Amino acid sequence: MMSLPNALTREEIIRWLHEKNEEKLHQLWQWADEIRTSVVGDEVHLRGLIEISNHCSRRCSYCGINAGNTSLVRYRMEKQEIMDCVDMAQKFGYGTVVIQGGEDYGIKKEWMDDIIRDIKSRTDLAVTLSLGERPIDDLEMWRAAGANRYLLRFETSDRTLYEKIHPSMKSTIFDRVEMLRTLRNIGYEIGGGIMVGIPGQTYVSVYNDLCTFQEMDLDMIGVGPYLPHPHTPLGTEGEEIRKQTPDQIANTELMTCKVVALTRILCPEANIPSTTALGTIDRQLGRVHGLQRGANVLMPNITPLHYRKLYEIYPEKAGNDSTPAETDQLLKELIAGLGRRRGKGPGGRLHTPHRSEEDSRGLPGIHKRMRGRTLIT
Ligand code: SAH
């Protein structure tokens, strides 16, 4: 066991993000992996992902299903189709279904409420929602129906960059960090996260993202590389922006792994997926590296194949042509090959004893919460 520092300074984090030396990086991977083993263990939790709709009212400049992309055929799954996927998740022994979609106001709150209630009455599955910035009424209704978790990446903590890539809608004043706080108060486990290597994103900006993960005490943290989509504004203008940004951070597999590892070190208890985007940028090693460098979750896609190519947030998503049974087999082998095991049960956040009852309500101060653990100083 290495002797581990119990604090990381801003300079150290930025140095790690710049690090190129393989031996040094090996220490980072080992450090993250040791924390992963000792805090969340060897179980890899599997979340069956159902991409229920590619309709979207937003114009996020990075995302292939944004409202401005008129070359895309739009779909919304029927309730029965969703329930069939839920049955499949159960059959494969997954503990959670993740219901994801564009910000689609054709998804009525009552319709979703009914689906959540059906899933909860028929199965023991945890339900995670990822449906964008919905009104509080909707979020409260879905929580009351039994939804357990909500994923809403804040994409970047750099306000100026965020406003450029994620234009707000006239009718809403939502700030994603604020909305995550609201979700926690309503009683959801909350998941945030970022894309790594957005054109215009700097090293300091990613350092600030890591601070935000820790300050917010997120239950789930998704980190994936930004992948350009040709039918998006950022897909066409991104290269130029990248060239003009001093200190631009790379959207590589390596950089994403560094951010995953640092996330585990700074947020030991979080559930961290090895993302499909990481598996897309390096089809052979991306997802394996994620699991070896801090991650403890995989999200097999169980969406019907004919919808998957239409849920094109970025091109050529890894595993898009594999049936759920093929994916299941592949992931089984991948997990066993790493000497790990499939998680049992819903796989929600484990609370280690240093976190008092009082801490788990509201948002605790990092110093109190992180006593004796790694923290940013
Ligand atoms: N409508 C939901 C779900 C969006 S898709 C929401 O807005 O939260 C889920 C995630 O995919 C996004 O949060 C974003 O981080 C990621 N994503 C979107 N476009 C991407 C791209 N071009 N490259 C990499 N990741 C992307």
CSV table of C-alpha atoms and ligand atoms in Angstrom, one decimal:
chain,number,residue,atom,x,y,z
A,1,MET,CA,0.0,0.0,0.0
A,2,MET,CA,1.4,3.4,-0.9
A,3,SER,CA,1.4,6.1,1.6
A,4,LEU,CA,-1.3,8.5,0.5
A,5,PRO,CA,-1.4,12.2,1.0
A,6,ASN,CA,-4.6,13.3,2.6
A,7,ALA,CA,-5.0,16.4,0.6
A,8,LEU,CA,-4.5,17.6,-3.0
A,9,THR,CA,-3.7,21.1,-3.8
A,10,ARG,CA,-4.8,23.0,-6.8
A,11,GLU,CA,-1.2,22.8,-8.2
A,12,GLU,CA,-1.0,19.1,-7.7
A,13,ILE,CA,-4.3,18.5,-9.4
A,14,ILE,CA,-3.3,20.6,-12.4
A,15,ARG,CA,0.1,18.9,-12.4
A,16,TRP,CA,-1.6,15.5,-12.6
A,17,LEU,CA,-3.8,16.7,-15.5
A,18,HIS,CA,-0.5,17.7,-17.3
A,19,GLU,CA,1.4,14.6,-16.4
A,20,LYS,CA,2.8,12.6,-19.3
A,21,ASN,CA,5.3,10.2,-17.5
A,22,GLU,CA,3.9,6.7,-17.6
A,23,GLU,CA,5.4,5.6,-14.3
A,24,LYS,CA,3.9,8.6,-12.5
A,25,LEU,CA,0.6,8.0,-14.1
A,26,HIS,CA,0.7,4.4,-13.0
A,27,GLN,CA,0.9,5.7,-9.5
A,28,LEU,CA,-2.3,7.8,-10.1
A,29,TRP,CA,-4.1,4.8,-11.5
A,30,GLN,CA,-3.0,2.7,-8.5
A,31,TRP,CA,-4.0,5.3,-6.0
A,32,ALA,CA,-7.5,5.7,-7.5
A,33,ASP,CA,-7.9,1.9,-7.8
A,34,GLU,CA,-6.9,1.4,-4.1
A,35,ILE,CA,-9.5,4.0,-3.0
A,36,ARG,CA,-12.1,2.4,-5.2
A,37,THR,CA,-11.4,-1.1,-3.7
A,38,SER,CA,-11.3,0.0,-0.1
A,39,VAL,CA,-14.4,2.3,-0.2
A,40,VAL,CA,-16.9,1.0,-2.8
A,41,GLY,CA,-15.4,-2.5,-3.2
A,42,ASP,CA,-15.0,-4.9,-6.2
A,43,GLU,CA,-18.6,-5.0,-7.3
A,44,VAL,CA,-19.3,-3.4,-10.7
A,45,HIS,CA,-22.9,-2.2,-10.7
A,46,LEU,CA,-24.8,-2.5,-13.9
A,47,ARG,CA,-27.5,0.0,-14.9
A,48,GLY,CA,-29.7,-0.9,-17.9
A,49,LEU,CA,-29.9,2.2,-20.1
A,50,ILE,CA,-33.2,2.9,-21.9
A,51,GLU,CA,-33.1,5.9,-24.3
A,52,ILE,CA,-36.8,6.6,-24.3
A,53,SER,CA,-36.9,9.7,-26.6
A,54,ASN,CA,-34.7,11.7,-28.9
A,55,HIS,CA,-37.1,14.7,-29.0
A,56,CYS,CA,-35.5,17.7,-27.5
A,57,SER,CA,-36.5,21.3,-26.9
A,58,ARG,CA,-32.9,22.5,-26.2
A,59,ARG,CA,-30.2,23.7,-28.5
A,60,CYS,CA,-27.1,22.4,-26.7
A,61,SER,CA,-24.3,23.1,-29.2
A,62,TYR,CA,-22.5,19.8,-28.5
A,63,CYS,CA,-25.4,17.4,-28.6
A,64,GLY,CA,-26.5,15.5,-31.8
A,65,ILE,CA,-30.1,15.4,-30.7
A,66,ASN,CA,-30.5,19.1,-30.1
A,67,ALA,CA,-33.6,20.8,-31.5
A,68,GLY,CA,-31.7,22.4,-34.4
A,69,ASN,CA,-30.7,19.1,-36.0
A,70,THR,CA,-33.4,18.7,-38.6
A,71,SER,CA,-31.7,15.8,-40.3
A,72,LEU,CA,-32.7,13.4,-37.5
A,73,VAL,CA,-35.8,11.2,-37.4
A,74,ARG,CA,-37.4,11.7,-34.0
A,75,TYR,CA,-38.9,8.9,-31.8
A,76,ARG,CA,-40.6,8.5,-28.5
A,77,MET,CA,-40.9,4.9,-27.1
A,78,GLU,CA,-44.3,3.6,-26.1
A,79,LYS,CA,-45.0,2.5,-22.6
A,80,GLN,CA,-45.1,-1.1,-23.5
A,81,GLU,CA,-41.7,-0.9,-25.3
A,82,ILE,CA,-40.2,0.6,-22.2
A,83,MET,CA,-41.7,-2.1,-19.9
A,84,ASP,CA,-40.2,-4.7,-22.2
A,85,CYS,CA,-36.8,-3.2,-21.7
A,86,VAL,CA,-37.4,-3.2,-17.9
A,87,ASP,CA,-38.2,-6.9,-18.0
A,88,MET,CA,-35.0,-7.5,-19.9
A,89,ALA,CA,-33.0,-5.5,-17.3
A,90,GLN,CA,-34.5,-7.8,-14.7
A,91,LYS,CA,-33.8,-10.9,-16.6
A,92,PHE,CA,-30.1,-10.0,-16.9
A,93,GLY,CA,-30.0,-9.3,-13.2
A,94,TYR,CA,-29.3,-5.6,-13.4
A,95,GLY,CA,-30.1,-3.6,-10.3
A,96,THR,CA,-31.2,-0.3,-11.9
A,97,VAL,CA,-32.8,1.0,-15.0
A,98,VAL,CA,-31.8,4.4,-16.3
A,99,ILE,CA,-34.5,6.2,-18.2
A,100,GLN,CA,-32.9,8.8,-20.4
A,101,GLY,CA,-34.0,11.1,-23.1
A,102,GLY,CA,-33.9,14.6,-24.6
A,103,GLU,CA,-35.7,17.4,-22.8
A,104,ASP,CA,-39.0,16.3,-24.3
A,105,TYR,CA,-42.1,18.0,-23.2
A,106,GLY,CA,-44.1,15.5,-25.1
A,107,ILE,CA,-43.2,13.3,-22.1
A,108,LYS,CA,-46.0,14.3,-19.8
A,109,LYS,CA,-45.4,14.1,-16.1
A,110,GLU,CA,-48.5,11.9,-15.6
A,111,TRP,CA,-47.3,9.4,-18.3
A,112,MET,CA,-43.9,9.1,-16.7
A,113,ASP,CA,-45.5,8.8,-13.2
A,114,ASP,CA,-47.5,5.9,-14.4
A,115,ILE,CA,-44.4,4.1,-15.8
A,116,ILE,CA,-42.4,4.7,-12.7
A,117,ARG,CA,-45.2,3.3,-10.5
A,118,ASP,CA,-45.5,0.2,-12.7
A,119,ILE,CA,-41.8,-0.5,-12.6
A,120,LYS,CA,-41.7,-0.1,-8.9
A,121,SER,CA,-44.7,-2.3,-8.3
A,122,ARG,CA,-43.5,-5.1,-10.7
A,123,THR,CA,-39.8,-5.2,-9.9
A,124,ASP,CA,-37.1,-4.4,-7.2
A,125,LEU,CA,-35.2,-2.2,-9.7
A,126,ALA,CA,-33.9,1.2,-8.7
A,127,VAL,CA,-35.1,3.8,-11.1
A,128,THR,CA,-32.8,6.5,-12.3
A,129,LEU,CA,-34.1,9.4,-14.4
A,130,SER,CA,-32.1,11.5,-16.8
A,131,LEU,CA,-34.6,13.7,-18.6
A,132,GLY,CA,-33.0,17.1,-18.5
A,133,GLU,CA,-34.2,20.3,-16.7
A,134,ARG,CA,-37.8,19.6,-15.9
A,135,PRO,CA,-40.1,21.8,-13.7
A,136,ILE,CA,-40.0,21.0,-10.0
A,137,ASP,CA,-43.6,19.8,-10.0
A,138,ASP,CA,-42.6,17.0,-12.4
A,139,LEU,CA,-39.5,16.1,-10.4
A,140,GLU,CA,-41.6,15.9,-7.2
A,141,MET,CA,-44.3,13.8,-8.8
A,142,TRP,CA,-41.7,11.3,-10.1
A,143,ARG,CA,-39.9,11.1,-6.8
A,144,ALA,CA,-43.3,10.4,-5.1
A,145,ALA,CA,-43.9,7.7,-7.7
A,146,GLY,CA,-40.7,6.0,-6.5
A,147,ALA,CA,-37.9,7.2,-8.8
A,148,ASN,CA,-34.7,6.9,-6.8
A,149,ARG,CA,-32.0,8.9,-8.6
A,150,TYR,CA,-31.6,11.7,-11.1
A,151,LEU,CA,-28.7,12.3,-13.5
A,152,LEU,CA,-28.0,15.7,-14.8
A,153,ARG,CA,-24.5,16.5,-15.8
A,154,PHE,CA,-23.6,20.2,-15.4
A,155,GLU,CA,-21.2,19.7,-18.3
A,156,THR,CA,-18.7,22.4,-17.1
A,157,SER,CA,-18.5,24.6,-14.1
A,158,ASP,CA,-17.2,27.5,-16.3
A,159,ARG,CA,-20.2,29.8,-16.5
A,160,THR,CA,-19.2,31.6,-19.7
A,161,LEU,CA,-18.4,28.4,-21.5
A,162,TYR,CA,-21.6,26.8,-20.2
A,163,GLU,CA,-23.8,29.6,-21.4
A,164,LYS,CA,-22.1,29.4,-24.9
A,165,ILE,CA,-22.7,25.7,-25.3
A,166,HIS,CA,-26.0,25.3,-23.4
A,167,PRO,CA,-28.3,28.2,-24.4
A,168,SER,CA,-31.0,28.7,-21.8
A,169,MET,CA,-34.7,28.6,-22.7
A,170,LYS,CA,-36.7,31.8,-22.3
A,171,SER,CA,-39.2,30.1,-20.0
A,172,THR,CA,-36.6,28.7,-17.6
A,173,ILE,CA,-33.9,30.1,-15.4
A,174,PHE,CA,-32.5,26.8,-14.4
A,175,ASP,CA,-29.0,26.5,-13.4
A,176,ARG,CA,-28.0,22.8,-13.4
A,177,VAL,CA,-26.0,23.0,-10.1
A,178,GLU,CA,-28.9,24.6,-8.4
A,179,MET,CA,-31.3,22.1,-9.9
A,180,LEU,CA,-29.1,19.2,-8.5
A,181,ARG,CA,-29.4,20.8,-5.0
A,182,THR,CA,-33.2,20.9,-5.5
A,183,LEU,CA,-33.2,17.3,-6.6
A,184,ARG,CA,-31.3,16.3,-3.4
A,185,ASN,CA,-33.8,18.2,-1.3
A,186,ILE,CA,-36.7,16.4,-2.9
A,187,GLY,CA,-35.0,13.1,-1.9
A,188,TYR,CA,-33.2,11.9,-5.0
A,189,GLU,CA,-29.7,10.5,-5.1
A,190,ILE,CA,-28.0,13.0,-7.5
A,191,GLY,CA,-25.6,12.5,-10.3
A,192,GLY,CA,-23.6,15.3,-12.0
A,193,GLY,CA,-20.7,15.2,-14.3
A,194,ILE,CA,-18.8,16.8,-17.2
A,195,MET,CA,-17.5,16.3,-20.7
A,196,VAL,CA,-13.7,16.5,-20.9
A,197,GLY,CA,-12.2,18.4,-23.8
A,198,ILE,CA,-15.0,20.7,-24.8
A,199,PRO,CA,-13.6,23.3,-27.2
A,200,GLY,CA,-12.9,26.3,-24.9
A,201,GLN,CA,-12.4,24.2,-21.8
A,202,THR,CA,-9.2,24.8,-19.9
A,203,TYR,CA,-7.1,22.9,-17.2
A,204,VAL,CA,-8.3,25.4,-14.6
A,205,SER,CA,-11.8,24.9,-15.6
A,206,VAL,CA,-11.6,21.1,-15.1
A,207,TYR,CA,-9.9,21.7,-11.7
A,208,ASN,CA,-13.0,23.7,-10.8
A,209,ASP,CA,-15.2,20.9,-12.0
A,210,LEU,CA,-13.4,18.5,-9.6
A,211,CYS,CA,-13.9,21.0,-6.8
A,212,THR,CA,-17.6,21.2,-7.6
A,213,PHE,CA,-17.9,17.4,-7.5
A,214,GLN,CA,-16.4,17.4,-4.0
A,215,GLU,CA,-18.3,20.4,-2.7
A,216,MET,CA,-21.6,19.1,-3.9
A,217,ASP,CA,-20.9,15.6,-2.4
A,218,LEU,CA,-22.4,14.0,-5.6
A,219,ASP,CA,-23.7,10.5,-5.3
A,220,MET,CA,-22.9,9.7,-8.9
A,221,ILE,CA,-20.4,11.3,-11.2
A,222,GLY,CA,-20.3,10.8,-14.9
A,223,VAL,CA,-17.2,11.8,-16.8
A,224,GLY,CA,-16.7,11.3,-20.5
A,225,PRO,CA,-14.7,12.7,-23.4
A,226,TYR,CA,-16.4,15.4,-25.6
A,227,LEU,CA,-17.0,13.8,-29.0
A,228,PRO,CA,-17.7,16.1,-31.9
A,229,HIS,CA,-20.9,15.5,-33.8
A,230,PRO,CA,-20.9,16.9,-37.4
A,231,HIS,CA,-24.5,18.1,-37.3
A,232,THR,CA,-24.0,20.4,-34.3
A,233,PRO,CA,-22.7,24.0,-34.1
A,234,LEU,CA,-19.8,22.9,-31.9
A,235,GLY,CA,-19.0,20.0,-34.2
A,236,THR,CA,-18.3,22.4,-37.0
A,237,GLU,CA,-16.8,25.3,-35.1
A,238,GLY,CA,-15.0,23.4,-32.4
A,239,GLU,CA,-11.6,22.9,-34.1
A,240,GLU,CA,-11.2,26.6,-34.5
A,241,ILE,CA,-12.2,27.4,-30.9
A,242,ARG,CA,-9.8,24.7,-29.7
A,243,LYS,CA,-6.9,26.2,-31.6
A,244,GLN,CA,-7.6,29.7,-30.2
A,245,THR,CA,-7.9,28.5,-26.6
A,246,PRO,CA,-4.7,28.8,-24.6
A,247,ASP,CA,-4.6,26.0,-22.1
A,248,GLN,CA,-7.2,23.9,-24.0
A,249,ILE,CA,-7.7,20.6,-22.4
A,250,ALA,CA,-7.7,17.5,-24.6
A,251,ASN,CA,-10.7,15.3,-25.3
A,252,THR,CA,-8.6,12.1,-25.2
A,253,GLU,CA,-8.9,8.8,-23.5
A,254,LEU,CA,-5.9,9.5,-21.4
A,255,MET,CA,-7.2,12.9,-20.2
A,256,THR,CA,-10.6,11.4,-19.4
A,257,CYS,CA,-9.0,8.6,-17.4
A,258,LYS,CA,-7.0,11.2,-15.4
A,259,VAL,CA,-10.2,13.0,-14.5
A,260,VAL,CA,-11.9,9.8,-13.6
A,261,ALA,CA,-9.0,8.8,-11.3
A,262,LEU,CA,-8.9,12.3,-9.6
A,263,THR,CA,-12.7,12.1,-9.2
A,264,ARG,CA,-12.4,8.8,-7.3
A,265,ILE,CA,-9.6,10.2,-5.1
A,266,LEU,CA,-11.5,13.3,-4.3
A,267,CYS,CA,-15.0,11.7,-4.0
A,268,PRO,CA,-14.3,8.2,-2.6
A,269,GLU,CA,-17.9,7.2,-2.1
A,270,ALA,CA,-19.4,8.2,-5.4
A,271,ASN,CA,-20.7,5.8,-7.9
A,272,ILE,CA,-18.6,6.5,-11.0
A,273,PRO,CA,-19.4,4.9,-14.4
A,274,SER,CA,-16.9,3.9,-17.0
A,275,THR,CA,-18.8,5.7,-19.7
A,276,THR,CA,-19.8,4.6,-23.2
A,277,ALA,CA,-18.1,7.8,-24.5
A,278,LEU,CA,-14.8,6.5,-23.0
A,279,GLY,CA,-15.5,3.2,-24.7
A,280,THR,CA,-16.2,5.0,-27.9
A,281,ILE,CA,-13.0,7.0,-28.0
A,282,ASP,CA,-11.0,3.8,-27.4
A,283,ARG,CA,-13.1,0.8,-28.3
A,284,GLN,CA,-10.6,-1.7,-27.0
A,285,LEU,CA,-9.5,-0.3,-23.7
A,286,GLY,CA,-11.6,2.7,-22.8
A,287,ARG,CA,-14.1,0.9,-20.6
A,288,VAL,CA,-11.5,-1.4,-19.1
A,289,HIS,CA,-9.3,1.5,-18.2
A,290,GLY,CA,-12.2,3.4,-16.7
A,291,LEU,CA,-12.9,0.5,-14.3
A,292,GLN,CA,-9.2,0.1,-13.5
A,293,ARG,CA,-8.7,3.8,-12.8
A,294,GLY,CA,-11.5,4.6,-10.4
A,295,ALA,CA,-14.9,3.6,-11.9
A,296,ASN,CA,-17.3,1.0,-10.4
A,297,VAL,CA,-20.4,1.2,-12.7
A,298,LEU,CA,-21.2,0.2,-16.3
A,299,MET,CA,-24.3,1.2,-18.2
A,300,PRO,CA,-25.2,-1.5,-20.7
A,301,ASN,CA,-27.6,-0.1,-23.4
A,302,ILE,CA,-30.8,-2.0,-23.5
A,303,THR,CA,-32.7,0.3,-25.9
A,304,PRO,CA,-34.2,-1.5,-28.9
A,305,LEU,CA,-31.6,-1.5,-31.7
A,306,HIS,CA,-33.7,0.4,-34.2
A,307,TYR,CA,-34.0,3.4,-31.8
A,308,ARG,CA,-30.3,3.5,-30.8
A,309,LYS,CA,-28.9,4.9,-34.0
A,310,LEU,CA,-31.5,7.7,-33.7
A,311,TYR,CA,-30.3,8.6,-30.1
A,312,GLU,CA,-27.2,9.9,-31.6
A,313,ILE,CA,-25.8,12.4,-29.0
A,314,TYR,CA,-22.4,11.8,-30.6
A,315,PRO,CA,-21.5,9.5,-33.6
A,316,GLU,CA,-20.7,5.8,-33.5
A,317,LYS,CA,-21.5,5.1,-29.9
A,318,ALA,CA,-19.7,2.0,-28.7
A,319,GLY,CA,-21.8,-1.1,-28.6
A,320,ASN,CA,-24.6,0.4,-30.7
A,321,ASP,CA,-25.0,-2.7,-32.9
A,322,SER,CA,-24.9,-5.3,-30.1
A,323,THR,CA,-28.0,-6.9,-28.8
A,324,PRO,CA,-28.6,-6.6,-25.0
A,325,ALA,CA,-27.7,-10.3,-24.7
A,326,GLU,CA,-24.4,-9.8,-26.6
A,327,THR,CA,-23.6,-6.7,-24.5
A,328,ASP,CA,-24.4,-8.6,-21.3
A,329,GLN,CA,-22.0,-11.4,-22.2
A,330,LEU,CA,-19.3,-9.0,-23.1
A,331,LEU,CA,-19.6,-7.1,-19.9
A,332,LYS,CA,-19.7,-10.3,-17.9
A,333,GLU,CA,-16.3,-11.3,-19.4
A,334,LEU,CA,-14.9,-7.8,-19.0
A,335,ILE,CA,-15.8,-7.8,-15.3
A,336,ALA,CA,-14.5,-11.3,-14.7
A,337,GLY,CA,-11.3,-10.6,-16.6
A,338,LEU,CA,-10.6,-7.8,-14.1
A,339,GLY,CA,-11.1,-10.1,-11.2
A,340,ARG,CA,-14.2,-8.2,-10.1
A,341,ARG,CA,-17.8,-9.2,-9.7
A,342,ARG,CA,-21.2,-8.0,-10.8
A,343,GLY,CA,-23.0,-5.9,-8.2
A,344,LYS,CA,-26.1,-7.3,-6.6
A,345,GLY,CA,-29.1,-5.2,-5.7
A,346,PRO,CA,-29.7,-1.6,-6.6
A,347,GLY,CA,-26.1,-0.5,-5.9
A,348,GLY,CA,-27.0,2.9,-4.5
A,349,ARG,CA,-24.5,5.1,-2.6
A,350,LEU,CA,-22.8,3.5,0.3
A,351,HIS,CA,-22.4,5.8,3.2
A,352,THR,CA,-19.2,5.2,5.1
A,353,PRO,CA,-19.4,5.9,8.9
A,354,HIS,CA,-17.6,9.2,8.8
A,355,ARG,CA,-20.7,10.7,7.3
A,356,SER,CA,-23.1,11.5,10.1
A,357,GLU,CA,-26.9,11.6,9.8
A,358,GLU,CA,-26.9,15.3,9.8
A,359,ASP,CA,-24.3,15.4,7.0
A,360,SER,CA,-26.5,13.3,4.7
A,361,ARG,CA,-29.2,15.9,4.7
A,362,GLY,CA,-28.6,19.1,2.8
A,363,LEU,CA,-25.1,19.9,1.5
A,364,PRO,CA,-22.4,19.4,4.1
A,365,GLY,CA,-19.2,21.5,4.2
A,366,ILE,CA,-16.4,19.6,2.7
A,367,HIS,CA,-14.0,20.0,5.7
A,368,LYS,CA,-16.4,18.5,8.1
A,369,ARG,CA,-17.4,15.7,5.8
A,370,MET,CA,-14.0,14.8,4.4
A,371,ARG,CA,-12.3,14.5,7.8
A,372,GLY,CA,-9.4,12.2,7.5
A,373,ARG,CA,-9.9,11.8,3.8
A,374,THR,CA,-8.5,13.3,0.7
A,375,LEU,CA,-9.7,16.8,0.0
A,376,ILE,CA,-8.8,19.7,-2.0
A,377,THR,CA,-7.0,22.4,0.0
B,1,SAH,N1,-31.3,15.5,-21.9
B,1,SAH,C1,-30.5,14.9,-20.8
B,1,SAH,C2,-29.7,13.7,-21.3
B,1,SAH,C3,-28.6,14.2,-22.3
B,1,SAH,S1,-27.6,12.9,-22.9
B,1,SAH,C4,-29.7,16.0,-20.2
B,1,SAH,O1,-29.6,17.0,-20.8
B,1,SAH,O2,-29.3,15.8,-19.1
B,1,SAH,C5,-26.5,12.6,-21.6
B,1,SAH,C6,-25.1,13.2,-21.6
B,1,SAH,O3,-24.5,12.9,-22.8
B,1,SAH,C7,-25.0,14.7,-21.5
B,1,SAH,O4,-25.2,15.2,-20.2
B,1,SAH,C8,-23.7,15.0,-22.1
B,1,SAH,O5,-22.7,15.1,-21.1
B,1,SAH,C9,-23.4,13.8,-22.9
B,1,SAH,N2,-23.2,14.3,-24.3
B,1,SAH,C10,-24.0,14.9,-25.1
B,1,SAH,N3,-23.4,15.2,-26.3
B,1,SAH,C11,-22.2,14.7,-26.3
B,1,SAH,C12,-21.1,14.8,-27.2
B,1,SAH,N4,-21.1,15.3,-28.4
B,1,SAH,N5,-19.9,14.1,-26.7
B,1,SAH,C13,-19.8,13.6,-25.5
B,1,SAH,N6,-20.8,13.5,-24.7
B,1,SAH,C14,-22.0,14.1,-25.0
